[in-house]
Structure formats: structure tokens, C-alpha cells
XYZ file of C-alpha atoms in Angstrom:
703
model
C 135.020 158.263 132.046
C 138.677 158.940 133.153
C 139.967 155.378 132.400
C 138.253 156.162 128.696
C 140.117 159.351 128.245
C 143.569 158.085 129.452
C 142.728 155.362 126.590
C 142.491 157.720 124.015
C 145.092 159.769 125.470
C 147.669 156.753 124.878
C 146.515 155.519 121.800
C 146.839 159.060 120.167
C 150.279 159.007 121.502
C 151.017 155.751 119.934
C 149.800 156.849 116.716
C 151.656 160.265 116.498
C 155.322 158.559 117.965
C 154.479 155.792 115.400
C 154.172 158.155 112.264
C 156.898 160.833 113.620
C 159.493 158.199 113.568
C 158.157 156.647 110.516
C 158.048 159.774 109.024
C 161.834 159.924 109.781
C 162.372 156.642 108.835
C 160.676 157.220 105.360
C 162.376 159.881 104.289
C 165.717 157.817 104.650
C 164.448 154.812 102.838
C 161.782 155.307 100.697
C 163.713 158.337 98.703
C 165.776 155.978 96.202
C 168.443 158.237 94.523
C 169.989 156.462 91.246
C 172.271 158.497 89.154
C 171.313 156.808 85.791
C 172.182 159.093 82.523
C 172.013 161.979 84.537
C 168.717 161.383 86.096
C 167.289 161.467 89.636
C 164.394 158.802 90.439
C 162.265 159.520 93.143
C 160.236 156.650 94.632
C 157.763 157.837 97.548
C 155.809 155.306 99.689
C 152.214 155.605 99.625
C 150.240 155.982 102.667
C 146.880 154.073 103.126
C 145.389 157.143 104.377
C 146.444 160.745 103.676
C 144.573 163.644 105.202
C 144.677 167.250 103.728
C 143.267 170.661 104.445
C 139.938 169.901 102.300
C 139.941 166.076 101.890
C 140.578 162.527 103.082
C 142.512 160.489 100.553
C 141.706 156.382 100.655
C 144.672 154.649 98.661
C 143.070 151.673 96.383
C 146.002 150.801 94.586
C 147.680 148.850 97.335
C 145.045 147.859 99.911
C 143.765 144.749 98.723
C 140.854 144.666 100.947
C 139.620 147.581 98.915
C 140.343 146.580 95.447
C 139.329 143.156 95.284
C 135.745 143.292 93.477
C 133.837 146.084 92.159
C 134.848 149.883 92.944
C 130.989 149.702 94.425
C 132.098 147.117 97.089
C 135.273 148.716 97.595
C 133.718 152.232 98.656
C 131.163 150.403 101.007
C 133.938 149.400 102.877
C 135.383 153.155 103.443
C 134.478 154.074 107.149
C 131.795 156.840 107.503
C 130.660 156.609 103.813
C 127.209 154.985 103.490
C 125.410 153.903 99.894
C 122.215 152.556 99.955
C 119.028 152.378 97.695
C 117.369 154.669 100.047
C 120.021 157.195 101.511
C 121.929 157.356 98.228
C 125.756 158.253 98.887
C 126.552 159.827 102.013
C 129.954 160.580 103.841
C 129.588 161.636 107.695
C 126.183 163.063 107.161
C 127.135 164.666 103.727
C 125.359 163.895 100.430
C 128.248 163.156 97.978
C 128.492 164.577 94.221
C 130.660 161.993 92.183
C 133.522 163.309 90.538
C 135.719 160.854 88.146
C 139.220 161.657 87.648
C 138.671 165.437 88.975
C 135.388 166.451 86.637
C 131.655 165.656 87.640
C 130.035 162.545 86.116
C 126.727 164.033 86.052
C 125.223 160.457 86.104
C 122.723 159.393 89.004
C 120.475 156.692 90.259
C 120.277 153.489 88.094
C 123.451 154.658 85.736
C 125.436 155.550 88.750
C 124.908 152.219 90.190
C 125.649 150.265 87.295
C 128.784 152.398 86.683
C 130.183 151.677 90.123
C 129.363 148.010 89.856
C 130.695 147.348 86.609
C 134.225 149.360 87.226
C 136.779 146.880 88.772
C 138.294 148.470 92.102
C 141.494 147.492 90.982
C 141.530 149.916 87.921
C 141.332 152.735 90.438
C 144.294 154.535 91.961
C 142.592 156.226 94.632
C 139.596 157.678 96.108
C 139.344 161.401 97.423
C 136.444 162.352 99.503
C 136.741 166.303 99.675
C 134.334 167.102 102.696
C 135.472 170.843 102.466
C 134.965 172.267 98.685
C 136.843 175.209 98.564
C 135.828 178.236 95.999
C 137.742 176.564 93.089
C 134.699 173.753 93.084
C 131.301 174.926 91.760
C 129.233 175.785 94.681
C 126.803 173.401 93.236
C 128.660 170.600 94.772
C 126.562 171.018 97.730
C 128.141 169.215 101.173
C 131.070 167.118 99.560
C 132.171 165.453 96.451
C 133.981 162.038 96.140
C 136.629 161.905 93.556
C 137.477 158.553 91.862
C 140.961 158.548 90.396
C 141.448 155.788 87.887
C 144.729 157.408 86.620
C 148.130 155.534 86.516
C 151.638 157.306 86.128
C 152.787 157.408 82.728
C 156.574 156.746 82.077
C 158.871 157.599 79.383
C 158.807 153.943 78.011
C 156.118 151.373 77.123
C 154.552 150.213 80.079
C 151.140 147.999 80.803
C 149.292 146.588 83.751
C 146.738 143.591 83.497
C 144.262 143.220 85.984
C 141.510 140.158 86.441
C 138.917 139.196 89.163
C 136.501 136.864 89.770
C 133.737 136.291 92.265
C 130.890 133.539 92.810
C 127.937 133.453 95.335
C 124.817 131.232 95.308
C 121.515 132.518 96.584
C 118.715 129.908 94.797
C 121.335 129.135 92.104
C 125.046 129.751 91.564
C 125.921 133.152 90.017
C 129.329 134.693 88.523
C 131.130 137.920 88.481
C 134.288 138.612 86.481
C 135.935 141.469 85.067
C 139.377 142.319 83.019
C 141.316 145.554 82.643
C 144.419 146.819 80.614
C 146.203 149.691 80.920
C 149.153 150.722 78.599
C 151.034 154.037 78.476
C 153.759 155.211 76.915
C 155.926 158.354 75.603
C 158.441 159.859 72.767
C 159.477 163.283 72.200
C 156.709 164.485 70.520
C 153.937 163.402 72.800
C 152.926 161.017 75.814
C 150.119 158.846 75.610
C 147.708 156.034 77.634
C 144.753 153.862 77.270
C 142.965 152.008 80.026
C 140.327 149.672 79.044
C 138.200 146.630 80.244
C 134.636 145.000 81.031
C 132.930 143.409 83.562
C 130.194 140.851 83.591
C 127.951 140.381 86.629
C 125.311 138.213 87.888
C 123.057 139.958 90.295
C 120.244 138.007 92.900
C 118.230 140.640 94.902
C 115.009 140.265 96.961
C 112.625 143.377 98.160
C 109.320 143.448 99.666
C 106.806 146.302 100.517
C 104.044 145.950 103.471
C 101.202 147.884 104.489
C 100.258 146.758 108.134
C 99.595 143.195 107.738
C 98.646 143.687 103.631
C 101.726 142.743 101.321
C 101.704 145.086 98.575
C 104.514 143.413 96.659
C 106.966 140.471 97.013
C 109.517 140.943 94.294
C 112.824 138.448 93.078
C 114.677 139.301 90.409
C 117.417 137.753 88.480
C 119.761 140.730 86.645
C 122.737 140.203 84.197
C 124.877 143.560 83.474
C 127.640 143.765 80.861
C 129.803 146.724 81.007
C 132.603 147.942 79.109
C 134.838 151.154 79.281
C 137.610 152.908 77.442
C 139.527 155.694 78.901
C 142.404 157.461 76.740
C 144.615 160.212 77.436
C 147.178 162.253 75.242
C 149.529 165.018 76.451
C 151.709 167.081 74.252
C 154.323 169.268 75.409
C 155.018 172.826 73.997
C 158.288 173.445 75.985
C 156.625 174.824 79.366
C 153.111 174.402 78.255
C 151.160 171.328 78.045
C 148.027 170.283 76.406
C 145.839 167.443 77.248
C 143.359 165.471 75.419
C 140.969 162.932 77.094
C 138.061 160.840 75.563
C 136.559 158.289 77.611
C 133.533 156.022 76.394
C 131.240 153.859 78.518
C 128.526 151.562 78.068
C 126.077 148.995 79.927
C 123.022 146.974 79.137
C 121.293 144.977 81.887
C 118.985 142.509 81.355
C 116.401 141.545 84.436
C 114.078 139.192 85.118
C 111.396 139.935 88.173
C 109.124 137.685 89.520
C 106.396 139.554 91.520
C 103.364 138.742 93.571
C 100.967 140.853 96.195
C 97.559 142.138 96.571
C 95.295 141.527 93.621
C 98.432 140.998 91.134
C 100.884 138.393 89.894
C 103.695 139.157 87.261
C 106.724 138.150 85.585
C 108.671 140.567 84.062
C 111.880 141.474 82.105
C 113.595 144.636 82.027
C 116.136 145.768 79.280
C 118.446 148.979 80.281
C 120.904 150.229 77.817
C 123.580 153.106 79.040
C 125.864 154.942 77.036
C 128.096 157.506 78.327
C 130.968 159.674 76.379
C 133.056 162.271 78.107
C 135.829 164.500 76.359
C 138.091 167.012 78.073
C 140.512 169.610 76.347
C 143.205 171.268 78.868
C 145.882 173.645 78.177
C 148.246 174.514 80.810
C 150.174 177.551 80.678
C 153.567 177.694 82.365
C 155.650 180.725 83.543
C 159.251 181.239 84.607
C 158.048 181.624 88.192
C 156.903 178.088 88.943
C 154.052 179.344 91.296
C 151.980 180.835 88.397
C 149.717 178.239 86.766
C 147.129 179.018 84.142
C 144.797 176.588 82.868
C 141.905 176.564 80.398
C 139.373 173.573 80.534
C 136.579 172.495 78.260
C 134.591 169.436 79.127
C 131.470 167.700 77.212
C 129.813 164.806 78.458
C 126.472 163.159 76.826
C 124.364 160.405 78.737
C 121.725 158.223 76.996
C 119.546 155.942 78.780
C 116.613 153.325 77.501
C 114.555 151.425 79.729
C 111.955 148.871 78.891
C 109.972 146.690 80.841
C 108.418 143.984 79.142
C 105.342 141.718 80.936
C 106.609 137.786 79.880
C 102.776 136.916 80.506
C 101.223 139.294 78.194
C 104.137 140.106 75.565
C 103.180 144.049 76.016
C 105.801 147.009 76.932
C 104.772 147.975 80.336
C 107.167 150.707 80.474
C 108.997 152.481 77.841
C 111.326 155.337 78.616
C 114.643 157.179 77.407
C 116.358 160.193 78.308
C 119.438 161.942 76.971
C 121.637 164.864 78.486
C 124.267 166.722 77.134
C 126.393 168.913 79.351
C 129.265 171.321 78.125
C 131.445 173.358 80.576
C 134.134 175.800 80.148
C 136.448 176.761 83.241
C 140.063 178.847 83.689
C 141.917 178.881 86.824
C 145.049 181.105 87.765
C 147.176 180.726 90.694
C 150.103 182.443 92.065
C 152.296 182.819 95.135
C 152.950 186.278 96.491
C 154.799 187.802 99.106
C 152.529 188.375 102.264
C 152.613 186.838 105.940
C 155.182 183.824 105.892
C 153.555 182.323 102.813
C 150.740 182.926 100.749
C 149.144 181.688 97.495
C 146.220 183.097 95.533
C 143.856 181.604 92.898
C 141.019 183.280 90.790
C 138.867 181.615 87.805
C 135.857 181.691 85.953
C 133.403 178.972 84.660
C 130.434 178.634 82.445
C 128.107 175.765 81.622
C 125.005 174.309 79.758
C 122.801 171.310 81.049
C 120.237 170.080 77.967
C 118.072 167.385 79.405
C 114.936 165.370 77.932
C 112.976 162.674 78.636
C 110.491 160.665 76.855
C 107.828 158.051 77.594
C 107.116 155.585 74.423
C 108.516 158.200 72.226
C 106.549 161.432 73.357
C 109.086 164.005 75.027
C 107.351 164.532 78.104
C 110.201 166.880 79.861
C 112.656 169.261 78.125
C 114.774 170.916 80.887
C 117.380 173.588 80.146
C 120.234 174.826 83.076
C 122.597 177.355 82.554
C 125.319 178.593 84.898
C 128.165 181.338 85.035
C 130.630 181.593 88.121
C 133.746 183.560 89.050
C 135.761 182.491 92.153
C 138.630 184.011 94.109
C 140.324 182.403 96.944
C 143.653 182.791 99.407
C 145.488 180.367 101.540
C 147.841 182.215 104.136
C 150.192 181.038 106.618
C 151.313 182.905 109.782
C 153.524 181.046 112.266
C 151.183 177.816 113.731
C 148.318 179.386 111.771
C 147.220 178.657 108.287
C 143.989 179.944 106.487
C 141.918 179.632 103.977
C 139.361 182.521 102.651
C 137.374 182.521 99.478
C 134.274 183.268 97.473
C 132.142 182.448 94.529
C 129.590 184.324 92.805
C 127.262 182.014 90.654
C 124.352 182.693 88.521
C 121.767 180.146 87.612
C 119.094 180.292 84.887
C 116.448 177.168 85.208
C 113.605 176.640 82.577
C 111.753 173.875 80.858
C 108.307 172.473 80.367
C 106.796 169.255 80.277
C 104.002 168.100 78.363
C 101.241 169.667 80.176
C 102.879 172.943 81.077
C 105.835 175.297 81.470
C 108.323 174.291 84.626
C 108.674 177.077 87.381
C 111.723 179.254 86.116
C 114.869 179.402 88.887
C 116.681 182.770 88.078
C 119.339 183.511 90.902
C 122.588 185.232 91.272
C 124.216 184.583 94.637
C 127.404 184.949 96.608
C 129.077 181.459 98.307
C 131.693 182.484 100.964
C 134.172 179.697 102.470
C 136.856 179.874 105.202
C 139.289 177.507 106.776
C 141.379 178.390 109.967
C 144.162 175.559 110.995
C 146.239 175.698 114.096
C 149.304 173.403 113.932
C 149.721 171.961 117.716
C 153.210 170.343 116.436
C 154.379 168.775 113.274
C 151.578 166.530 111.904
C 148.900 167.317 114.722
C 146.324 169.754 114.132
C 143.157 171.284 114.826
C 140.990 172.589 112.272
C 137.639 174.550 111.652
C 135.759 175.048 108.396
C 132.504 176.655 107.045
C 131.011 176.968 103.624
C 128.162 178.093 101.958
C 126.743 175.834 99.070
C 124.161 175.092 96.827
C 122.379 171.621 95.258
C 120.502 171.792 92.055
C 118.085 169.244 91.531
C 119.755 166.199 89.308
C 118.224 165.102 86.047
C 117.210 161.663 87.756
C 115.242 163.329 90.385
C 113.359 165.595 87.866
C 112.640 162.818 85.371
C 108.856 161.966 85.231
C 109.288 158.497 83.598
C 109.940 155.398 85.852
C 113.201 154.236 85.095
C 112.811 151.221 87.841
C 110.832 147.942 87.722
C 107.307 148.671 88.772
C 104.111 146.665 89.290
C 100.726 147.407 89.909
C 101.164 148.270 93.742
C 104.461 150.246 93.825
C 106.168 152.747 91.139
C 108.614 155.100 91.225
C 108.023 158.870 90.097
C 110.514 162.018 89.760
C 109.763 165.664 90.082
C 110.033 167.947 87.522
C 109.060 171.154 89.770
C 111.894 170.715 92.265
C 113.519 173.749 93.559
C 117.482 173.923 94.828
C 118.834 172.954 98.329
C 120.913 175.819 100.155
C 123.500 174.435 102.467
C 125.286 175.842 105.610
C 128.427 173.753 106.355
C 130.197 173.855 109.689
C 132.778 171.622 110.750
C 135.462 170.878 113.763
C 138.238 168.282 113.443
C 141.340 167.186 115.367
C 143.767 164.787 113.673
C 147.234 163.479 114.463
C 149.051 161.912 112.170
C 146.514 160.932 109.336
C 144.945 157.673 111.832
C 144.007 159.410 114.716
C 141.011 161.949 114.125
C 137.993 163.164 115.724
C 135.239 165.558 114.253
C 132.005 166.995 114.473
C 129.938 168.739 111.566
C 126.509 170.363 111.407
C 124.417 170.938 108.080
C 121.655 173.345 108.142
C 119.774 172.875 104.562
C 117.222 174.833 103.488
C 114.427 173.209 100.661
C 116.517 169.753 100.972
C 115.486 167.349 98.187
C 114.999 163.946 99.579
C 113.502 160.423 98.528
C 110.446 159.281 100.434
C 108.155 156.501 100.203
C 104.541 157.151 100.832
C 101.279 155.261 100.200
C 98.935 155.860 97.120
C 95.677 154.753 96.097
C 97.041 151.311 94.718
C 99.849 150.527 97.564
C 103.242 152.732 97.484
C 105.395 154.808 95.366
C 109.006 156.300 95.719
C 108.965 160.141 95.396
C 111.102 163.214 95.237
C 110.427 166.335 97.361
C 111.614 169.364 98.887
C 111.528 169.550 102.660
C 111.493 173.094 104.026
C 114.307 172.712 106.856
C 116.704 169.836 107.732
C 119.485 170.049 110.175
C 122.461 166.866 109.977
C 124.790 166.943 113.017
C 127.665 164.201 112.575
C 129.863 163.082 115.260
C 133.080 160.642 114.237
C 136.486 159.300 115.646
C 138.686 157.307 114.252
C 141.466 155.205 116.501
C 144.426 153.488 115.575
C 145.145 150.498 118.038
C 148.362 148.226 117.064
C 148.576 145.077 118.546
C 152.292 145.154 119.727
C 150.615 147.624 122.472
C 149.454 144.174 124.210
C 152.320 142.093 123.448
C 155.107 144.757 124.059
C 153.448 147.060 126.332
C 153.525 150.909 126.100
C 156.669 151.813 126.593
C 158.239 149.190 124.512
C 155.751 150.119 122.049
C 156.861 154.068 122.032
C 160.437 152.903 121.578
C 159.993 150.714 118.080
C 160.545 152.236 114.992
C 157.537 151.039 112.272
C 155.437 152.019 109.851
C 151.567 151.944 110.678
C 150.514 150.780 106.892
C 153.129 147.587 107.944
C 152.243 146.662 110.925
C 149.532 144.306 112.735
C 146.772 147.034 114.134
C 143.232 147.672 114.228
C 141.489 150.746 113.133
C 138.370 151.621 115.104
C 135.836 154.154 113.401
C 132.554 155.047 115.012
C 130.064 158.006 113.765
C 126.826 159.410 114.822
C 124.253 161.071 112.343
C 121.150 162.837 113.586
C 118.772 164.281 111.202
C 116.156 166.925 112.924
C 113.263 167.035 110.669
C 110.496 169.676 112.016
C 107.634 167.610 112.924
C 109.290 164.228 113.235
C 110.598 162.329 116.115
C 114.194 161.048 114.768
C 116.587 159.567 116.575
C 120.675 159.317 115.600
C 122.143 156.292 114.245
C 125.434 154.710 114.796
C 127.576 153.558 112.284
C 130.821 151.514 113.334
C 133.694 150.125 111.371
C 136.652 147.815 112.647
C 139.542 147.257 109.939
C 142.234 144.691 111.009
C 145.424 143.815 109.903
C 147.815 141.065 110.358
C 150.977 140.204 108.704
C 151.272 136.515 108.214
C 154.286 134.165 107.749
C 155.292 134.604 103.929
C 154.500 138.236 103.957
C 150.841 137.488 103.387
C 148.559 140.323 104.571
C 145.573 139.269 106.092
C 142.667 142.101 106.828
C 139.126 141.668 108.333
C 136.996 144.167 107.785
C 133.579 144.318 110.060
C 130.955 147.329 109.673
C 127.543 147.586 111.324
C 124.969 150.081 112.705
C 122.175 150.409 115.366
C 118.501 149.799 115.221
C 115.895 152.607 115.470
C 118.010 155.527 113.644
C 116.720 157.938 111.052
C 117.906 158.702 107.535
C 115.496 161.349 106.617
C 112.186 159.795 106.665
C 113.355 156.123 106.951
C 113.794 154.357 110.070
C 116.267 151.664 110.292
C 114.454 148.354 112.100
C 117.692 146.335 111.499
C 121.407 147.346 111.095
C 121.547 149.510 108.057
C 124.384 147.640 106.875
C 126.386 145.025 108.814
C 128.682 142.653 106.846
C 132.051 140.949 107.777
C 134.755 140.571 105.223
C 138.087 138.697 105.126
C 140.974 139.217 102.841
C 144.547 137.348 102.213
C 147.038 139.492 99.888
C 150.467 138.779 98.729
C 152.790 140.037 96.596
C 155.043 138.033 93.990
C 157.757 138.439 91.019
C 159.343 141.239 92.621
C 156.053 142.803 93.695
C 154.937 143.069 90.156
C 152.207 140.611 90.659
C 149.702 140.864 93.320
C 146.794 138.223 94.146
C 144.342 138.830 96.603
C 141.489 136.058 97.782
C 138.344 137.185 99.722
C 135.055 136.489 101.290
C 132.531 139.094 101.292
C 129.893 138.791 104.179
C 130.744 135.605 105.404
C 127.614 135.572 108.224
C 125.215 136.593 105.327
C 123.864 139.631 107.360
C 123.857 142.367 104.767
C 120.097 143.188 104.382
C 117.954 146.454 105.000
C 114.471 146.543 106.708
C 112.894 149.858 107.261
C 109.836 151.769 108.345
C 108.568 154.674 106.108
C 107.772 157.680 108.660
C 103.957 158.687 108.729
C 102.954 155.597 107.036
C 102.464 151.791 107.960
C 104.799 150.754 105.159
C 107.667 148.407 105.502
C 110.763 147.795 103.002
C 113.164 144.916 103.168
C 115.610 143.844 100.694
C 118.697 141.601 100.167
C 121.001 141.368 97.727
C 123.734 138.398 97.087
C 126.371 140.002 99.157
C 127.908 136.858 100.263
C 130.720 135.645 98.056
C 134.094 134.424 97.616
C 136.467 135.494 94.961
C 139.830 136.739 93.756
C 141.706 139.448 92.060
C 144.768 140.004 90.652
C 147.120 142.856 89.268
C 150.184 142.125 87.086
C 152.812 144.996 86.061
C 154.161 143.801 82.962
C 158.122 144.208 83.609
C 159.972 146.527 81.118
C 163.371 146.137 80.283
C 163.989 150.203 79.469
C 164.980 152.281 82.068
C 162.698 154.740 83.494
C 162.773 158.452 83.063
C 160.023 160.891 83.321
C 156.824 160.471 84.836
C 153.534 162.247 84.174
C 149.697 161.692 84.694
C 147.294 161.264 81.748
C 143.867 160.506 82.635
C 143.986 162.713 85.525
C 143.415 165.854 83.228
C 141.739 167.654 85.876
C 143.900 167.396 89.086
C 143.280 169.759 92.094
C 145.346 172.638 91.191
C 145.984 174.202 94.389
C 147.396 171.191 96.493
C 146.590 172.733 99.779
C 149.302 172.060 102.074
C 147.260 172.606 105.284
C 147.187 168.995 107.282
C 149.626 167.383 105.219
């Protein structure tokens, strides 16, 4: 134990010194000042990982091992982030709500999967995992938020960036994936504009099975083709100090799947067709004052999501399923921020919000769910600095009104008004080294995919999926402790106490098995995580020499080791914790070729809610070679994912004899390129258009 502690201290010291020296050097080298037409151009070096008071930011734009392939593939490589069919999307034990460019997507389940698989990772600038949402975020964010930022910097001249990717895999037969995207932006004296559009074509393979004891309920083999198109637009009008931003996004996907299945008492051959259309409009007016610390923003957001799912038997020609749903979401909010003279440094903010969600589901043209939810909220929050201490304290008052009906009766109404506090205390030990404690109280309302009584997944005579229109909200108490040193070394512990937790379960039925959604009275989730950077020069140069060198951790040979432990305590169920591990290695080869290896795995026997992992939950080895050409305007990467073909799932269902196993076509090879088309004009002003709703209070704690 003593030697282990010594090792951790040495590694921490190495990271601290390296980043401290890098910071000093970066301030000298990365800030280029050019006197051209009386303008100053500031160029800032990006960091692979940046930790702030409430979030961890992962840079995708410069990390080839993250931005090669689909966004889904990139997200799965982030340490601490788990994405699966059964567990959903979780980060360090917390269920994530998905945002895009600062606003909630309000899409779930199959639609969300298609969205993340269809969007190419090289179209994303960065991903923010907000583990401590403050009072300015809706209390319905639950435990954590993942914000996918696709916006690019818009300059005052015509710029264009083209991205492309391709990958190939062979399971039973060869399958292909490719994507193309283009971002164009410019500005003039009246307004700035930006357009980002693209498409992807994906061929997928999947096999899964359900077994009850020694009885095979279902063996499925599916071949899927998904076509996805997207367009993101932004306009910005300047009115002296004020600004008006207009954003319109549209996404469309079509998914065709051919499923051959057999099991006890049946043989089937089906085709499913899923069509999804999503549109989002955001209007933002930003009022600015002579006091630059004052900010007043007004935002209106509307989005619509439509989905159609049909399953047709190719043996009989009959429609097995014919389900549709339509969702409209409206939101208005305003936020005000101002610095005040109190203690060493103080910032206060306040705001109001109102939203409306309408959802309807139909089965073969008959409406069997009509769901309506309205909410109103007001918040206030303050940030204070006193000597080496930083504080954030706030509260949010929210009121909910939920009602609706199915074709058999009224839903249980939910009317509630509740206050949700949050607080953060941080002690800055030395510059860029801090210890932090956080608490917040949140709520999670059932998403519409969980409420939908209709099956929007493949089903056969022995296996089905059901929603639950009578789900009730979940209330969370979230606690977290963290020690962080210079972005890369961190150790943390969090505890979530959930009441009425909404979960997915697979249970036995009279005909076989079914995936259902239900409330569990109480669950406690404990999470421990640690991340350690390990420079390879420590072995070649020794500790003393390493501490004397001046280097940037993002530009040296190093290994990053992450380990996380989650334990779900559920009354009446004897659960064991599950360990997840991630190792990322970066080696700079001759010719400035960056070689990156990423490996993740987990132990056996651990539980995610009611699912027991009989095999590693996710085990995969990926390698990437990346290089820049043409004055760094062209980035090219070659990659091979899941080289050992070990990424598969095998799960037991607590309280049953059911076993579920699945395998996707995860072993694949491909390439990705990103070309910034050179412009002859000289740069002037930069602005951000597609990200019209950035975090208003860029918290300085932990920066």
C-alpha cells in the first residue's frame, strides 16, 4: 500500500509540474499577436480534456481517436461513459440527459441511437459532460447532462470545411459505412451566417438471443440499413451591442431492417421500416450593457419529432406492427447575469422558464396515448470567491402539471411545486490544483419513449417491448467529492440517492420475455473513479529529468489510466459492484504521425440495476493513426476498432432465469478526413453561431 501511494504521488507531481510549465510556455507560444489593419488575432491552443466547476470538456476536433467514425463510436471511448441497450447512457453512475448545442434534444431510445450513429464524429467540436448542473439548468436534468457542441468558429470572411469518412466490416458478409459533411460560414456588415449539412449511410449487423433456463425463446439475426441527413443553420444580426441569433436544424433518417428469427414454437422472417423526422428552431436575443458583466438573454425554442415504425412479415405479407408518434416541445426562458461588489469576487444570476410538451402515440391509426406536460420555473444563483475558497449556491423553484389519457382511461395526474437547491464549495490548494464538494437536488420526469405503450422495436411471438404511461417522476439527491490536478489527474466519489427510480427491466411473461419500464421505490448508486496520467519519459529519463523538462501533455508520449467502480444498492437484491477500466496510449511516431491506442473493459458479476454482467460489459481494443498535411489544413486518420472482436454482451436478469446476449459488427477498419479549405482573405472577427445557447455563466472554479 505504501508503494502504491508513493506511485500516485509521483504521478500526480509529474502531471502537476508538466501542466504548470506547459501553461507558462503556452502563454508565450500559443498567443500570436499580429498587427494587421489595427487588429489583434489571438490563437489559443486547445486542450484534450478541460475540467471546470460543473463539467468535464472533451475536445473532439483535434482528437483523431475520438472523431473517427460515428459520434456514437466516439462517445463510447470517453472514460467513465457507458452506452448500452440495457443501461442507456450513464457517466460515472449518473443517467445522462442529452443536449445539442446547449438545448435539450428531447429524443430518446431508437431515435437517439439513430441520431448518434448517423452524426459523424468529425462534425463535432467538443462534448461537455455536466456532472453538477447548477440552478440555471432545469431541475429535470436529473443527475447529469451531456452537451454535444457541433458549432464552429465563424470568421468575417468565407470559410469552408469538408469532412468525410468510410469504414468496412465483415460479419457473414461485407458491410459499408460512409459519411460526408460540409460547413460554410461568412459575415458581412449586416449579418453573419453559417450552414452545416451532411449525410451518412450505415449498414449494420446484429445478432441477439433470449434464453430461459435451457429453453431458447428467441434467436435473432438482423441486417440493417440506415440513411441519415442533417442540416444546421445559423444567422446572427448585430444591433450595436445587442445581438439576435436565429437557428434552424432539421434531421431525417430512414431505417430498414431484415430480421430472421426462430425460437420455441416459431420461425419468422420480418422487415421493419422506421422513419424519423426532427426539426428544431431557436430564437435568441442577447441584450448587452455598458457594464460588460451584465448580460440579459431571451430565448424561444421549438422542436418537433415524428416517428413511424412498421413491421411486416415477409412470410405472410401482413403488418405485425404499425405505430406512430408525434411530439411538440415549446420553451421560453430568460437569464440575467451581473457582477457585484461582495467579498473578493461575486457574480449573481437569475432567470425564469416556461415550457410545454405535447405527445401522442397511435397504433394502426388509433390514438392510444395523449400526454401533456407543462412546467414553469424561476431560479437564482450566486458565485463567490473568498481567498482560496470558491462557492456556488443557488436554488430553483419548479412547478409541474402532467395529465393525459390512454384509450382505456385517464393517466394518474401529477401536480407538484418544489424547490431544488444546489451548492458547491471548492478549495484551491495551489494554482490549478483543487478539492471540491457538491450537492444538488434534482428530478427526472419520464421520457416519452418510456411512456409510449406501443412497441417501436422489433418483436416476435416470444419477445416484446412495452412502455408504461403511468410512470411517476424520480427525485434525486446527488453528492460528489473530487480532487483534481491540472486536468489530467483526478479522483472522485459520488453518491446518488434516488426515490421512485425509473428503470428498464426484462421479465418473464406467459409467452416468453418482455422489456418493460417501471418505478423502483428507492435506489442508491455509489461511484468511485480515478484518472492517472503516465508519461513514458518517466521510464526513459527518470523522475528527476522528467520534472526538469518543459512539455505539453497533449503533445508527448503518455498513457492515461482510468478506473471506475459503480454499485447499485437496490432493496431486496444482493448486488455486486462493477469495475470499468479505460487505458489510452498516445505515441508520436516519425513524421508527426500520432498513434493512439484505446482499450476499455469491465469485470464480470457486476450489476447495472437488475442486469448482471456475465461477461465484460464492454471490452474493446481500438487503434488510430493520424497525421496532418497541407499546413495542418488536412487531417487524415486511419483506424481499426475492436481488433480482437471482443465487444459483446451477456447478461442475466435478476429474479428470473432469463439470459440475454448480443453482438454487433464492432470490428471494423476505416478512415476519416477533415479538410479546412484555405481562404485568401485575412481573418478578422470570430463569433459562434450554431451554439446559440452557450453556458451563460462560464464558471471560473476549477479553470
